[in-house]
Amino acid sequence: MTERTSRRRGFLSVPGLWPFLLVSALALGIVLDGVIGGDQLQSANPEAARAAEMAAALDALPDGALVLVAMDPDLGTYPEIRGTVRAVLDDLLGRGARLALVSFTAEGRAVAAAELQRLRAAGVDPGRLFDLGFVAGAEAGLVLSVTDLRPAAGTAPASFAAVAGGIAAFDLALVVGGVDIGPRTWAEQVTPRLPDLPIAAVVPTFLHPEVAPYLRTGQLVALLGTFRDDAAYLLAVGAPSGVRDATSSPGELPMLLGLLIALAFIGRAVASHRPGLGTAAAREPEEPA
Amino acid sequence: MRRSVPATVVVVVGLLLLVNYIVINPLLAGAAEAVLRLVVVLAAGAALAGGVALVHRHGGDLLRGRGDRLGSAVLLAGLAAVPIAGLYPGSQGVADPAVRWLVGALLAPLIASLFAMLFVFLLLAMREGMAIRSRQVTVMLLAAGVVIVLLLPLGGQIGASLATAADWAMAVPIGGVFRGLLIGVAVVTAVHAARVLLVVEGADD
């Protein structure tokens, strides 16, 4: 019995076993996502208020609305909101809006270039899709853009250049936020100068606590800031083409597996902790085995 | 009362932008816009200087054979690749297919992979943290455990309850702590700015 226990312990302590099992479990979850699950798994928020607010903000736009899409997400966290951003862009185009993409960060510009390419490849009318490029200077550049935002000469139709002198010319600003420039920057720098401009935002979950107060004060007309709200919005409008394959948001099953693995680690770590042993400062780390 | 040049510049520029924020005056607006354009140029200059310093440091390491030479070579190659792809004759700049490939096929997956590995690194850090028997780590892990339970993507009544609790946690305790931190930072910043503007001794140290 002791020998069997010892053998089992020996197997469990094989170097690299646990990371291998972890990655294998996640890979299995990704493979089986959609096969197993059904109604038992759901990532969409049953409280669909945030999704409804976004839909209402888009409903309020006039025909042929001119929408400024400020693409400033971080490359690292953009995968979390990519599906939602694409769904909102598709929703806007489906409503007949004209989109102008601009970036105030270098990372945002890289993402904007990729999204523009995707939309052009999807056959979006070039007359409804404008590239305003990268505006240097971060917040200073944003403030200058309030009165002076135009594409480089020859890069946009004359009809667009005629109306887009600055951010004030737009019917809605859709801010795709990141660490450097996001809805907070817009609420601080643009809203006081253009109080009538409606601003909607899509941000990754980690920015939600920072941005949520601006929704309550009305400085944002809509905010999608958690994966549950994103999923609820996708459920309401339908996922855009291509979102549920290679560019998919995380599926429910791999997400569940990852969370359970993390929970197991935490439970094991906390259970092995004996209370009353003092603080980190008073105790030396254990010697590695 | 002697003041440093940077502090004087900060006071003048800060007052100009503040007054322009409040008072509608074409002359003030023009001056503020000129200052903002200078800030943009300054930021571009700083970025350029950073790039030059990086090349100087790693180029020097490479030439003198010190430090991580392979790392320096990779860094310099990467640093050169993007401007070459974006500036070669006939290039479309940031929209050029070569730049888009560099970003889409190399940079974005690399950064996303680093973020994805946070999951594994956090688990390892958690184990190391518990090894030092710290109460703070225990509290942190318990809080993380609660958040994870709230985020479980379950359907039905249990899922609805978890989602409601998660919304409450995000809006009340997490949001409250976060806003408290932001307000604290804003208050300290405002006090420091006021000290600089009011020429309080030592404020510009």
Short mmCIF file of C-alpha atoms in Angstrom, two decimals, chain B residues 88-165:
data_model
loop_
_atom_site.label_atom_id
_atom_site.label_comp_id
_atom_site.label_asym_id
_atom_site.label_seq_id
_atom_site.Cartn_x
_atom_site.Cartn_y
_atom_site.Cartn_z
CA TYR B 88 10.42 51.55 -48.46
CA PRO B 89 9.81 53.31 -51.79
CA GLY B 90 6.21 52.74 -52.82
CA SER B 91 5.15 51.57 -49.35
CA GLN B 92 1.60 52.32 -48.20
CA GLY B 93 2.87 53.13 -44.73
CA VAL B 94 0.99 51.52 -41.87
CA ALA B 95 -1.53 50.06 -44.33
CA ASP B 96 1.23 48.31 -46.29
CA PRO B 97 0.76 44.52 -46.45
CA ALA B 98 4.26 43.99 -45.01
CA VAL B 99 3.49 46.15 -41.96
CA ARG B 100 0.10 44.49 -41.53
CA TRP B 101 1.79 41.08 -41.68
CA LEU B 102 4.39 42.09 -39.10
CA VAL B 103 1.67 43.31 -36.77
CA GLY B 104 -0.98 40.68 -37.47
CA ALA B 105 1.24 37.62 -37.74
CA LEU B 106 4.03 38.48 -35.29
CA LEU B 107 3.37 41.34 -32.89
CA ALA B 108 -0.29 40.73 -32.02
CA PRO B 109 0.07 36.96 -31.47
CA LEU B 110 3.25 37.53 -29.41
CA ILE B 111 1.57 40.02 -27.10
CA ALA B 112 -1.64 37.97 -26.90
CA SER B 113 0.46 34.89 -26.03
CA LEU B 114 2.18 36.78 -23.23
CA PHE B 115 -1.23 37.77 -21.84
CA ALA B 116 -2.49 34.20 -22.25
CA MET B 117 0.49 32.89 -20.29
CA LEU B 118 -0.53 35.15 -17.42
CA PHE B 119 -2.96 32.39 -16.48
CA VAL B 120 -0.14 29.88 -15.96
CA PHE B 121 2.18 32.43 -14.37
CA LEU B 122 -0.53 33.51 -11.93
CA LEU B 123 -1.10 29.92 -10.86
CA LEU B 124 2.63 29.46 -10.31
CA ALA B 125 2.83 32.77 -8.44
CA MET B 126 -0.10 31.65 -6.32
CA ARG B 127 1.76 28.48 -5.32
CA GLU B 128 4.91 30.47 -4.53
CA GLY B 129 2.87 33.00 -2.58
CA MET B 130 1.32 30.32 -0.43
CA ALA B 131 4.75 28.83 0.22
CA ILE B 132 5.66 31.92 2.25
CA ARG B 133 2.53 31.53 4.40
CA SER B 134 1.40 35.11 4.03
CA ARG B 135 -2.04 36.11 5.31
CA GLN B 136 -2.23 38.78 2.62
CA VAL B 137 -1.76 36.17 -0.09
CA THR B 138 -4.45 34.01 1.52
CA VAL B 139 -6.92 36.91 1.53
CA MET B 140 -6.05 37.72 -2.07
CA LEU B 141 -6.55 34.12 -3.15
CA LEU B 142 -9.86 33.84 -1.36
CA ALA B 143 -11.06 37.01 -3.09
CA ALA B 144 -9.84 35.62 -6.41
CA GLY B 145 -11.71 32.39 -5.68
CA VAL B 146 -14.94 34.29 -5.05
CA VAL B 147 -14.54 36.26 -8.30
CA ILE B 148 -13.88 33.05 -10.23
CA VAL B 149 -17.03 31.44 -8.84
CA LEU B 150 -19.02 34.53 -9.85
CA LEU B 151 -17.65 34.30 -13.38
CA LEU B 152 -18.50 30.62 -13.96
CA PRO B 153 -20.39 30.51 -17.29
CA LEU B 154 -23.36 28.48 -16.06
CA GLY B 155 -26.89 28.60 -17.38
CA GLY B 156 -30.22 28.38 -15.59
CA GLN B 157 -31.14 29.91 -12.26
CA ILE B 158 -27.68 29.32 -10.77
CA GLY B 159 -26.05 31.17 -13.67
CA ALA B 160 -28.53 34.04 -13.39
CA SER B 161 -27.83 34.36 -9.67
CA LEU B 162 -24.08 34.30 -10.24
CA ALA B 163 -24.37 36.96 -12.95
CA THR B 164 -26.46 39.18 -10.67
CA ALA B 165 -23.94 38.77 -7.86
#
